[in-house]
Short mmCIF file of C-alpha atoms in Angstrom, two decimals:
data_model
loop_
_atom_site.label_atom_id
_atom_site.label_comp_id
_atom_site.label_asym_id
_atom_site.label_seq_id
_atom_site.Cartn_x
_atom_site.Cartn_y
_atom_site.Cartn_z
CA UNK U 1279 69.09 34.82 -122.34
CA UNK U 1280 68.61 32.94 -125.44
CA UNK U 1281 68.55 34.51 -128.74
CA UNK U 1282 71.27 36.75 -129.52
CA UNK U 1283 74.24 34.79 -129.82
CA UNK U 1284 77.19 36.73 -129.25
CA UNK U 1285 81.02 35.40 -132.01
CA UNK U 1286 84.56 36.58 -130.59
CA UNK U 1287 87.93 35.98 -132.17
CA UNK U 1288 90.00 34.04 -129.84
CA UNK U 1289 93.66 35.02 -128.89
CA UNK U 1290 95.31 32.74 -130.30
CA UNK U 1291 95.67 30.98 -134.36
CA UNK U 1292 92.59 29.58 -133.23
CA UNK U 1293 88.50 31.20 -133.83
CA UNK U 1294 86.51 30.85 -130.62
CA UNK U 1295 83.17 30.97 -130.83
CA UNK U 1296 80.21 32.13 -127.90
CA UNK U 1297 76.00 31.68 -127.94
CA UNK U 1298 74.45 33.46 -125.32
CA UNK U 1299 72.16 30.76 -124.25
CA UNK U 1300 73.42 31.64 -120.86
CA UNK U 1301 76.84 29.20 -121.34
CA UNK U 1302 79.88 29.79 -123.71
CA UNK U 1303 81.94 27.49 -125.33
CA UNK U 1304 85.17 29.42 -127.49
CA UNK U 1305 88.46 26.55 -128.41
CA UNK U 1306 91.79 27.80 -129.04
CA UNK U 1307 95.09 26.54 -130.06
CA UNK U 1308 98.61 27.08 -129.60
CA UNK U 1309 98.36 29.38 -126.60
CA UNK U 1310 94.46 30.39 -127.02
CA UNK U 1311 92.00 31.48 -124.52
CA UNK U 1312 88.75 29.96 -123.20
CA UNK U 1313 86.24 31.22 -122.88
CA UNK U 1314 83.58 29.90 -119.43
CA UNK U 1315 79.53 30.13 -118.60
CA UNK U 1316 79.78 33.15 -118.37
CA UNK U 1317 83.28 34.49 -117.88
CA UNK U 1318 86.99 34.46 -120.36
CA UNK U 1319 89.78 32.17 -118.81
CA UNK U 1320 93.09 31.41 -119.54
CA UNK U 1321 93.37 27.69 -121.40
CA UNK U 1322 97.14 26.72 -122.11
CA UNK U 1323 97.98 25.22 -126.31
CA UNK U 1324 94.06 24.70 -127.72
CA UNK U 1325 92.95 23.83 -123.76
CA UNK U 1326 89.31 24.17 -123.66
CA UNK U 1327 87.75 25.84 -120.30
CA UNK U 1328 85.13 27.26 -118.23
CA UNK U 1329 84.01 30.21 -115.39
CA UNK U 1330 80.92 30.69 -113.60
CA UNK U 1331 79.76 33.81 -113.03
CA UNK U 1332 76.53 34.22 -110.04
CA UNK U 1333 74.56 37.66 -110.21
CA UNK U 1334 75.56 40.17 -111.56
CA UNK U 1335 78.41 42.76 -111.28
CA UNK U 1336 79.73 44.20 -107.88
CA UNK U 1337 77.89 47.93 -107.24
CA UNK U 1338 81.03 50.18 -107.23
CA UNK U 1339 85.12 48.72 -108.22
CA UNK U 1340 86.30 47.90 -105.66
CA UNK U 1341 89.60 51.40 -106.22
CA UNK U 1342 85.86 53.43 -105.42
CA UNK U 1343 84.75 51.38 -101.78
CA UNK U 1344 88.51 51.96 -100.69
CA UNK U 1345 87.91 55.20 -101.96
CA UNK U 1346 84.42 55.60 -99.85
CA UNK U 1347 85.97 53.57 -96.95
CA UNK U 1348 89.59 56.27 -96.60
CA UNK U 1349 86.49 59.35 -96.75
CA UNK U 1350 84.26 58.10 -93.96
CA UNK U 1351 86.63 55.63 -91.49
CA UNK U 1352 88.24 58.52 -90.67
CA UNK U 1353 85.20 60.34 -89.94
CA UNK U 1354 84.40 57.74 -88.44
CA UNK U 1355 87.08 57.51 -85.90
CA UNK U 1356 86.67 60.83 -85.42
CA UNK U 1357 83.42 60.41 -84.22
CA UNK U 1358 84.54 58.11 -81.92
CA UNK U 1359 86.88 60.31 -80.54
CA UNK U 1360 84.43 62.74 -79.88
CA UNK U 1361 82.17 60.80 -78.02
CA UNK U 1362 84.65 59.63 -75.76
CA UNK U 1363 86.87 63.42 -74.50
CA UNK U 1364 83.19 65.24 -74.64
CA UNK U 1365 81.44 62.16 -73.00
CA UNK U 1366 79.56 63.74 -70.01
CA UNK U 1367 79.63 60.57 -66.79
CA UNK U 1368 76.26 61.57 -66.01
CA UNK U 1369 74.46 65.41 -65.67
CA UNK U 1370 75.75 67.61 -62.63
CA UNK U 1371 73.61 67.49 -59.64
CA UNK U 1372 71.91 69.83 -58.50
CA UNK U 1373 69.51 71.83 -55.66
CA UNK U 1374 65.29 71.13 -57.45
CA UNK U 1375 64.43 75.15 -57.23
CA UNK U 1376 60.32 74.06 -57.15
CA UNK U 1377 59.94 75.63 -60.83
CA UNK U 1378 58.83 73.96 -63.61
CA UNK U 1379 60.00 71.23 -63.66
CA UNK U 1380 62.37 71.11 -61.68
CA UNK U 1381 59.98 70.17 -59.15
CA UNK U 1382 58.80 66.49 -57.26
CA UNK U 1383 56.27 64.97 -58.72
CA UNK U 1384 54.05 61.57 -57.43
CA UNK U 1385 51.42 60.41 -59.23
CA UNK U 1386 47.77 59.91 -58.01
CA UNK U 1387 44.06 59.78 -58.26
CA UNK U 1388 42.06 61.41 -58.11
CA UNK U 1389 38.96 59.70 -55.66
CA UNK U 1390 36.35 62.27 -55.45
CA UNK U 1391 34.46 65.73 -56.98
CA UNK U 1392 32.47 67.60 -55.51
CA UNK U 1393 29.80 71.03 -56.82
CA UNK U 1394 30.09 73.61 -54.22
CA UNK U 1395 29.38 76.86 -54.29
CA UNK U 1396 32.62 79.58 -55.98
CA UNK U 1397 32.25 82.01 -53.16
CA UNK U 1398 31.96 79.21 -50.56
CA UNK U 1399 35.30 78.14 -51.17
CA UNK U 1400 37.55 82.31 -51.25
CA UNK U 1401 35.52 83.18 -49.33
CA UNK U 1402 38.43 84.50 -47.96
CA UNK U 1403 38.21 87.07 -50.82
CA UNK U 1404 36.21 90.63 -51.30
CA UNK U 1405 33.25 90.48 -54.46
CA UNK U 1406 34.46 91.43 -56.82
CA UNK U 1407 33.94 95.20 -58.36
CA UNK U 1408 36.14 95.46 -61.66
CA UNK U 1409 35.63 95.87 -65.53
CA UNK U 1410 33.78 93.07 -66.34
CA UNK U 1411 34.39 93.21 -69.72
CA UNK U 1412 38.06 92.53 -68.89
CA UNK U 1413 39.46 89.26 -69.27
CA UNK U 1414 40.66 89.19 -65.65
CA UNK U 1415 37.28 90.92 -64.70
CA UNK U 1416 34.69 88.90 -66.44
CA UNK U 1417 36.76 85.38 -64.80
CA UNK U 1418 36.56 86.99 -61.14
CA UNK U 1419 33.57 87.43 -61.12
CA UNK U 1420 32.41 83.97 -62.37
CA UNK U 1421 34.90 82.84 -59.95
CA UNK U 1422 32.83 84.23 -57.16
CA UNK U 1423 29.39 83.26 -58.75
CA UNK U 1424 29.54 80.30 -60.17
CA UNK U 1425 29.87 76.47 -59.50
CA UNK U 1426 33.72 75.18 -58.48
CA UNK U 1427 34.97 71.80 -57.94
CA UNK U 1428 35.72 70.33 -54.25
CA UNK U 1429 38.19 67.92 -55.69
CA UNK U 1430 40.06 65.29 -53.22
CA UNK U 1431 42.74 63.46 -54.25
CA UNK U 1432 45.17 60.23 -53.25
CA UNK U 1433 49.05 59.50 -54.14
CA UNK U 1434 49.48 56.41 -55.20
CA UNK U 1435 53.64 56.70 -55.11
CA UNK U 1436 55.78 58.27 -52.84
CA UNK U 1437 56.71 57.67 -48.85
CA UNK U 1438 53.41 59.19 -49.31
CA UNK U 1439 51.41 57.29 -50.95
CA UNK U 1440 47.82 57.00 -50.17
CA UNK U 1441 47.22 60.69 -47.93
CA UNK U 1442 45.10 62.89 -48.98
CA UNK U 1443 44.19 66.29 -49.65
CA UNK U 1444 41.97 69.17 -51.82
CA UNK U 1445 42.34 70.84 -54.53
CA UNK U 1446 39.99 73.45 -55.97
CA UNK U 1447 38.81 73.65 -59.46
CA UNK U 1448 37.47 77.30 -61.03
CA UNK U 1449 34.96 76.58 -63.69
CA UNK U 1450 37.29 79.16 -65.87
CA UNK U 1451 39.51 76.46 -65.68
CA UNK U 1452 41.10 74.85 -68.63
CA UNK U 1453 41.77 71.13 -66.75
CA UNK U 1454 38.52 69.62 -64.72
CA UNK U 1455 38.53 67.31 -62.69
CA UNK U 1456 36.67 64.54 -62.28
CA UNK U 1457 36.03 60.66 -60.70
CA UNK U 1458 39.49 58.24 -60.62
CA UNK U 1459 41.42 60.27 -63.13
CA UNK U 1460 44.71 59.50 -62.91
CA UNK U 1461 46.96 62.97 -62.31
CA UNK U 1462 50.24 64.26 -61.81
CA UNK U 1463 50.84 66.15 -58.52
CA UNK U 1464 53.55 68.66 -57.56
CA UNK U 1465 55.42 68.46 -53.77
CA UNK U 1466 56.80 71.31 -52.30
CA UNK U 1467 58.71 69.83 -48.27
CA UNK U 1468 58.98 72.72 -47.38
CA UNK U 1469 55.02 74.56 -47.45
CA UNK U 1470 52.86 73.90 -44.50
CA UNK U 1471 51.88 70.46 -44.85
CA UNK U 1472 48.33 71.07 -46.24
CA UNK U 1473 49.88 73.15 -48.81
CA UNK U 1474 52.25 70.52 -49.79
CA UNK U 1475 50.81 68.70 -52.94
CA UNK U 1476 49.09 70.93 -55.44
CA UNK U 1477 47.40 68.72 -58.97
CA UNK U 1478 50.01 70.51 -61.09
CA UNK U 1479 48.54 68.44 -64.18
CA UNK U 1480 46.78 64.59 -66.42
CA UNK U 1481 48.75 61.67 -66.20
CA UNK U 1482 48.59 60.65 -69.58
CA UNK U 1483 51.04 57.39 -69.16
CA UNK U 1484 48.65 55.20 -70.24
CA UNK U 1485 47.21 56.82 -73.36
CA UNK U 1486 50.71 57.64 -74.49
CA UNK U 1487 51.89 54.13 -73.90
CA UNK U 1488 49.39 52.25 -76.62
CA UNK U 1489 49.97 54.98 -79.09
CA UNK U 1490 53.69 53.93 -79.56
CA UNK U 1491 52.45 50.45 -79.06
CA UNK U 1492 50.72 50.95 -82.21
CA UNK U 1493 53.09 52.47 -83.51
CA UNK U 1494 55.49 50.01 -83.13
CA UNK U 1495 53.15 47.51 -84.57
CA UNK U 1496 53.10 49.12 -88.04
CA UNK U 1497 56.77 50.41 -88.59
CA UNK U 1498 56.91 46.91 -87.99
CA UNK U 1499 54.48 45.34 -89.78
CA UNK U 1500 55.00 47.66 -92.66
CA UNK U 1501 58.56 47.44 -92.95
CA UNK U 1502 59.12 44.23 -91.19
CA UNK U 1503 62.95 44.31 -90.91
CA UNK U 1504 63.71 47.36 -91.79
CA UNK U 1505 60.88 48.49 -89.80
CA UNK U 1506 62.70 46.50 -86.55
CA UNK U 1507 65.88 48.16 -87.22
CA UNK U 1508 64.52 51.10 -88.05
CA UNK U 1509 63.06 51.49 -84.30
CA UNK U 1510 66.79 49.76 -82.30
CA UNK U 1511 67.68 52.98 -84.73
CA UNK U 1512 65.55 55.34 -82.73
CA UNK U 1513 65.33 53.24 -79.45
CA UNK U 1514 69.56 54.31 -79.66
CA UNK U 1515 68.82 57.71 -80.74
CA UNK U 1516 67.14 58.40 -77.21
CA UNK U 1517 69.90 57.37 -76.01
CA UNK U 1518 72.73 59.07 -77.65
CA UNK U 1519 70.54 62.27 -77.17
CA UNK U 1520 69.90 60.53 -73.30
CA UNK U 1521 72.84 59.54 -71.89
CA UNK U 1522 75.69 62.23 -74.53
CA UNK U 1523 73.70 64.94 -76.17
CA UNK U 1524 71.97 66.44 -72.37
CA UNK U 1525 74.28 65.39 -70.68
CA UNK U 1526 76.88 67.23 -71.94
CA UNK U 1527 75.79 70.58 -72.31
CA UNK U 1528 74.53 70.65 -68.92
CA UNK U 1529 78.56 70.04 -67.94
CA UNK U 1530 79.35 72.28 -69.44
CA UNK U 1531 80.54 71.20 -72.98
CA UNK U 1532 80.44 73.41 -76.55
CA UNK U 1533 76.40 72.80 -77.19
CA UNK U 1534 78.15 73.29 -81.31
CA UNK U 1535 80.12 70.64 -80.59
CA UNK U 1536 78.44 68.21 -78.53
CA UNK U 1537 76.22 68.45 -81.02
CA UNK U 1538 77.39 67.94 -84.35
CA UNK U 1539 79.20 64.66 -82.50
CA UNK U 1540 75.83 63.62 -81.27
CA UNK U 1541 74.09 64.20 -84.73
CA UNK U 1542 76.58 62.96 -86.90
CA UNK U 1543 77.05 59.54 -84.81
CA UNK U 1544 72.77 58.88 -84.59
CA UNK U 1545 73.84 59.26 -88.48
CA UNK U 1546 76.39 56.56 -88.49
CA UNK U 1547 73.67 54.33 -86.28
CA UNK U 1548 70.89 55.11 -88.29
CA UNK U 1549 71.62 54.94 -91.86
CA UNK U 1550 73.89 52.33 -91.48
CA UNK U 1551 71.20 49.48 -88.98
CA UNK U 1552 68.32 50.46 -91.16
CA UNK U 1553 69.74 50.38 -94.36
CA UNK U 1554 73.29 48.26 -94.64
CA UNK U 1555 77.24 48.60 -95.10
CA UNK U 1556 76.94 49.11 -97.85
CA UNK U 1557 78.64 51.56 -101.33
CA UNK U 1558 74.51 52.81 -101.88
CA UNK U 1559 74.15 54.03 -98.35
CA UNK U 1560 77.56 55.85 -97.22
CA UNK U 1561 77.09 57.78 -100.62
CA UNK U 1562 73.89 58.87 -98.71
CA UNK U 1563 75.73 59.65 -95.25
CA UNK U 1564 78.54 61.56 -97.49
CA UNK U 1565 75.74 63.81 -98.97
CA UNK U 1566 74.80 64.21 -95.27
CA UNK U 1567 77.97 64.86 -93.60
CA UNK U 1568 78.53 67.85 -95.91
CA UNK U 1569 74.52 69.00 -95.63
CA UNK U 1570 74.89 69.19 -91.47
CA UNK U 1571 77.94 71.47 -92.31
CA UNK U 1572 76.79 73.99 -93.84
CA UNK U 1573 73.50 73.85 -91.89
CA UNK U 1574 75.88 74.28 -89.20
CA UNK U 1575 77.19 77.28 -90.56
CA UNK U 1576 74.50 79.17 -92.19
CA UNK U 1577 72.72 78.15 -89.02
CA UNK U 1578 76.27 79.70 -86.47
CA UNK U 1579 76.69 83.31 -88.82
CA UNK U 1580 72.70 84.16 -88.90
CA UNK U 1581 72.54 83.63 -85.02
CA UNK U 1582 75.57 85.88 -84.95
CA UNK U 1583 74.04 88.33 -87.65
CA UNK U 1584 70.42 88.38 -85.43
CA UNK U 1585 72.21 88.67 -82.48
CA UNK U 1586 69.59 85.55 -80.92
CA UNK U 1587 70.06 84.97 -77.12
CA UNK U 1588 68.86 81.43 -77.59
CA UNK U 1589 66.43 82.73 -74.11
CA UNK U 1590 62.80 83.55 -75.00
CA UNK U 1591 60.37 81.35 -72.82
CA UNK U 1592 60.16 80.33 -69.31
CA UNK U 1593 62.14 76.69 -70.12
CA UNK U 1594 65.50 78.45 -71.11
CA UNK U 1595 65.24 81.08 -68.65
CA UNK U 1596 65.58 78.28 -66.27
CA UNK U 1597 67.85 76.66 -67.56
CA UNK U 1598 70.24 79.97 -67.59
CA UNK U 1599 69.56 80.09 -63.53
CA UNK U 1600 70.12 76.81 -63.20
CA UNK U 1601 73.24 76.41 -65.57
CA UNK U 1602 74.87 80.23 -65.90
CA UNK U 1603 77.56 78.60 -68.05
CA UNK U 1604 75.29 77.13 -70.20
CA UNK U 1605 75.84 79.53 -74.39
CA UNK U 1606 72.00 79.15 -74.51
CA UNK U 1607 72.36 80.83 -77.76
CA UNK U 1608 74.74 77.65 -78.93
CA UNK U 1609 72.09 75.52 -77.67
CA UNK U 1610 69.70 77.18 -80.36
CA UNK U 1611 72.44 76.10 -82.99
CA UNK U 1612 72.83 72.67 -81.48
CA UNK U 1613 68.82 72.29 -81.48
CA UNK U 1614 68.47 73.66 -85.38
CA UNK U 1615 71.37 71.10 -86.26
CA UNK U 1616 70.00 67.98 -84.44
CA UNK U 1617 66.52 68.51 -85.96
CA UNK U 1618 67.51 69.38 -89.65
CA UNK U 1619 69.11 65.58 -88.82
CA UNK U 1620 65.94 63.51 -89.50
CA UNK U 1621 64.64 64.98 -92.16
CA UNK U 1622 67.37 64.59 -93.91
CA UNK U 1623 68.52 61.22 -94.08
CA UNK U 1624 65.13 60.65 -95.78
CA UNK U 1625 65.70 63.20 -98.25
CA UNK U 1626 69.69 61.66 -98.75
CA UNK U 1627 68.73 58.09 -98.62
CA UNK U 1628 65.75 58.42 -101.43
CA UNK U 1629 67.99 60.74 -103.39
CA UNK U 1630 70.62 57.82 -103.85
CA UNK U 1631 67.74 55.26 -103.89
CA UNK U 1632 66.75 56.71 -106.89
CA UNK U 1633 69.77 56.98 -109.08
CA UNK U 1634 70.70 53.19 -108.27
CA UNK U 1635 67.32 52.82 -109.12
CA UNK U 1636 67.64 54.17 -112.45
CA UNK U 1637 70.85 52.84 -113.18
CA UNK U 1638 69.78 49.25 -112.64
CA UNK U 1639 67.23 50.20 -115.41
CA UNK U 1640 69.26 51.49 -117.31
CA UNK U 1641 72.81 50.78 -117.23
CA UNK U 1642 74.15 53.01 -120.59
CA UNK U 1643 72.79 56.00 -118.81
CA UNK U 1644 76.79 58.30 -117.63
CA UNK U 1645 76.33 60.77 -115.00
CA UNK U 1646 75.39 64.25 -116.94
CA UNK U 1647 72.60 61.70 -117.52
CA UNK U 1648 72.13 59.44 -114.46
CA UNK U 1649 72.14 63.19 -112.51
CA UNK U 1650 69.47 64.96 -114.80
CA UNK U 1651 67.87 62.56 -113.89
CA UNK U 1652 68.03 62.16 -111.16
CA UNK U 1653 67.18 65.96 -109.46
CA UNK U 1654 64.03 65.61 -111.57
CA UNK U 1655 62.56 63.15 -109.05
CA UNK U 1656 64.60 65.28 -106.30
CA UNK U 1657 63.22 68.42 -107.17
CA UNK U 1658 59.26 67.22 -106.13
CA UNK U 1659 60.68 65.80 -103.14
CA UNK U 1660 62.92 69.34 -101.62
CA UNK U 1661 58.80 70.89 -103.02
CA UNK U 1662 56.85 68.05 -100.54
CA UNK U 1663 59.84 68.16 -97.74
CA UNK U 1664 60.12 71.90 -97.12
CA UNK U 1665 56.96 72.28 -96.95
CA UNK U 1666 56.89 70.24 -95.13
CA UNK U 1667 59.46 71.42 -92.26
CA UNK U 1668 58.04 75.34 -92.46
CA UNK U 1669 54.53 73.21 -92.24
CA UNK U 1670 55.97 71.03 -88.47
CA UNK U 1671 57.34 74.69 -87.50
CA UNK U 1672 53.68 76.94 -88.31
CA UNK U 1673 51.58 74.08 -86.27
CA UNK U 1674 54.78 74.25 -83.40
CA UNK U 1675 53.96 77.62 -82.88
CA UNK U 1676 50.67 78.31 -84.23
CA UNK U 1677 49.43 79.47 -80.25
CA UNK U 1678 51.70 82.39 -80.21
CA UNK U 1679 51.11 83.26 -83.51
CA UNK U 1680 47.35 83.69 -82.81
CA UNK U 1681 47.83 86.18 -80.01
CA UNK U 1682 50.04 88.39 -82.19
CA UNK U 1683 47.03 87.63 -84.60
CA UNK U 1684 45.55 88.54 -81.60
CA UNK U 1685 47.38 91.75 -80.57
CA UNK U 1686 46.41 93.38 -84.55
CA UNK U 1687 50.46 92.86 -85.42
CA UNK U 1688 52.40 94.29 -88.23
CA UNK U 1689 53.73 90.91 -90.23
CA UNK U 1690 57.44 92.94 -89.98
CA UNK U 1691 56.75 93.59 -86.19
CA UNK U 1692 56.06 89.34 -85.19
CA UNK U 1693 59.42 88.48 -87.18
CA UNK U 1694 61.61 90.67 -85.59
CA UNK U 1695 60.02 89.44 -82.28
CA UNK U 1696 62.94 87.03 -80.96
CA UNK U 1697 60.81 84.09 -80.47
CA UNK U 1698 59.51 84.30 -83.91
CA UNK U 1699 63.26 84.86 -85.35
CA UNK U 1700 64.67 81.96 -82.97
CA UNK U 1701 61.84 79.57 -85.89
CA UNK U 1702 62.73 81.69 -88.74
CA UNK U 1703 66.40 81.02 -88.79
CA UNK U 1704 65.17 76.99 -87.64
CA UNK U 1705 63.27 76.98 -90.74
CA UNK U 1706 64.52 78.69 -93.37
CA UNK U 1707 68.32 77.24 -92.19
CA UNK U 1708 66.88 73.90 -92.12
CA UNK U 1709 65.42 74.39 -95.72
CA UNK U 1710 67.87 75.28 -97.45
CA UNK U 1711 70.00 72.27 -96.14
CA UNK U 1712 67.27 70.47 -97.38
CA UNK U 1713 67.74 72.51 -100.88
CA UNK U 1714 71.18 71.68 -101.13
CA UNK U 1715 71.40 68.09 -99.80
CA UNK U 1716 69.50 67.27 -102.92
CA UNK U 1717 72.08 68.16 -105.98
CA UNK U 1718 74.92 67.13 -103.43
CA UNK U 1719 74.12 63.52 -103.02
CA UNK U 1720 72.48 63.35 -106.77
CA UNK U 1721 75.88 64.53 -107.45
CA UNK U 1722 77.92 62.40 -105.67
CA UNK U 1723 75.68 59.25 -105.96
CA UNK U 1724 75.65 60.28 -109.84
CA UNK U 1725 79.42 60.01 -109.90
CA UNK U 1726 79.91 56.84 -107.30
CA UNK U 1727 77.52 54.32 -109.79
CA UNK U 1728 78.71 54.87 -113.15
CA UNK U 1729 82.34 55.29 -111.71
CA UNK U 1730 81.40 51.57 -112.03
CA UNK U 1731 80.03 51.36 -115.50
CA UNK U 1732 83.08 52.98 -116.46
CA UNK U 1733 85.40 50.26 -115.24
CA UNK U 1734 83.54 47.61 -117.29
CA UNK U 1735 83.28 49.37 -120.38
CA UNK U 1736 87.18 49.87 -119.94
CA UNK U 1737 86.69 46.11 -119.32
CA UNK U 1738 84.73 45.49 -122.51
CA UNK U 1739 86.56 46.91 -124.72
CA UNK U 1740 89.99 45.48 -123.52
CA UNK U 1741 88.86 42.00 -123.12
CA UNK U 1742 90.49 39.71 -125.67
CA UNK U 1743 86.83 37.51 -126.43
CA UNK U 1744 85.28 41.70 -127.64
CA UNK U 1745 84.14 41.71 -130.50
CA UNK U 1746 85.32 43.72 -133.56
CA UNK U 1747 81.54 44.71 -134.86
CA UNK U 1748 80.28 46.57 -131.49
CA UNK U 1749 78.64 43.46 -129.79
CA UNK U 1750 79.22 41.62 -126.52
CA UNK U 1751 80.99 38.72 -126.13
CA UNK U 1752 81.31 36.23 -123.92
CA UNK U 1753 84.26 38.43 -122.38
CA UNK U 1754 81.54 41.16 -122.26
CA UNK U 1755 78.07 39.01 -120.67
CA UNK U 1756 81.14 37.88 -118.03
CA UNK U 1757 82.00 41.68 -116.75
CA UNK U 1758 78.08 42.35 -117.25
CA UNK U 1759 77.37 39.29 -114.75
CA UNK U 1760 76.76 36.59 -117.40
CA UNK U 1761 73.50 39.18 -118.55
CA UNK U 1762 74.74 38.57 -122.15
CA UNK U 1763 73.08 42.62 -122.88
CA UNK U 1764 74.93 45.02 -125.89
CA UNK U 1765 76.60 48.16 -124.93
CA UNK U 1766 75.48 50.87 -126.57
CA UNK U 1767 78.29 52.91 -127.32
#
């Protein structure tokens, strides 16, 4: 930068001088040294030398890059070995039970809907005489005296494509059918012919596909190349879950080991793919890894201490019935680890970037100053992330919480039930890991990024062109990429 000249003494009998207008020249006699453009090169006897410096110094020193590699390369090799050892080769086959999701399904269309009397539709049943003040009694009377719908459904896929069947829709059913609606039908081959098909759900593929496309376009438009990389990493994450984590658990592998290996693979791929192969990303990876280990230890301890079985609803009961060898409590712990990973990535990357930017803004800050500034940013991040995580779990469990509210159960009774206790453990263990990731990642980033400043300071002090008055000469300017800034002692 022009306007701040620097002078230094040569390494020989001659004198050296330099200017900060972007160039530096040094002259010496005997064994003198000559300064170059932002650099310092030795020149033989009375020589005049020039060197060129391009851009800022490397983010971290070569030694530190070796240290980071020494930590992460064995970890990456261990993850790869875990993938090879635990790779399932596909989910094991089983006989379909015809229960819940374990049913044969086809796509279909509602071709016609006709309004009929519920009494004629339920002609085989008698007139209900129960207590109409209860939900069951009121529903029975409504079904007997109300207007039902007779829907004709046409099967659109499978061996019975084109076949039609009818279904009666009661007036109090939450899912009402209308003409032209796309639906999903369950098929039970062992049932009587007129009862083999039944409507099980609405076909939501079109709206979900449109929503996914809108999401992808928004990510790419705003994130550009990083948005594209984020989508690619998202696809890879789903592939790891679908082709490794789920089949490996079904094959009988330990769910915790599978979750640790799968989550580590997702973390390495996603972070390096989205943020590049750099020391900054590596610090975020190490911070995420430490936090995941903490979540795993705490989760294992509290799942065992609270005697959580992981078998709390129809779906988990079906899984346990089909695959009795699966450790359901281990499956719960695996869910805690994988569920925490996404938010952990966000926290660790943000904290690392914050520390790096603070160092770029003021390279004279030591690691303690960087840590204090970074942790102030992290406290705001903690408040928002923990609140987000708790509200996300509360929103998912809202119908259950509403049911407890209707039953007028006490808070202690609600929390003590295994279904709610699972969510409490999942939320709090994940939140502790998130909270811990802030100081851990901030400290790591501050130590790594300030170590480069210390290396630069040592080079400046030892450089032959260093000014005794503390003003940076050409050698010091070279160590800082030729910026010509004055160092604060």
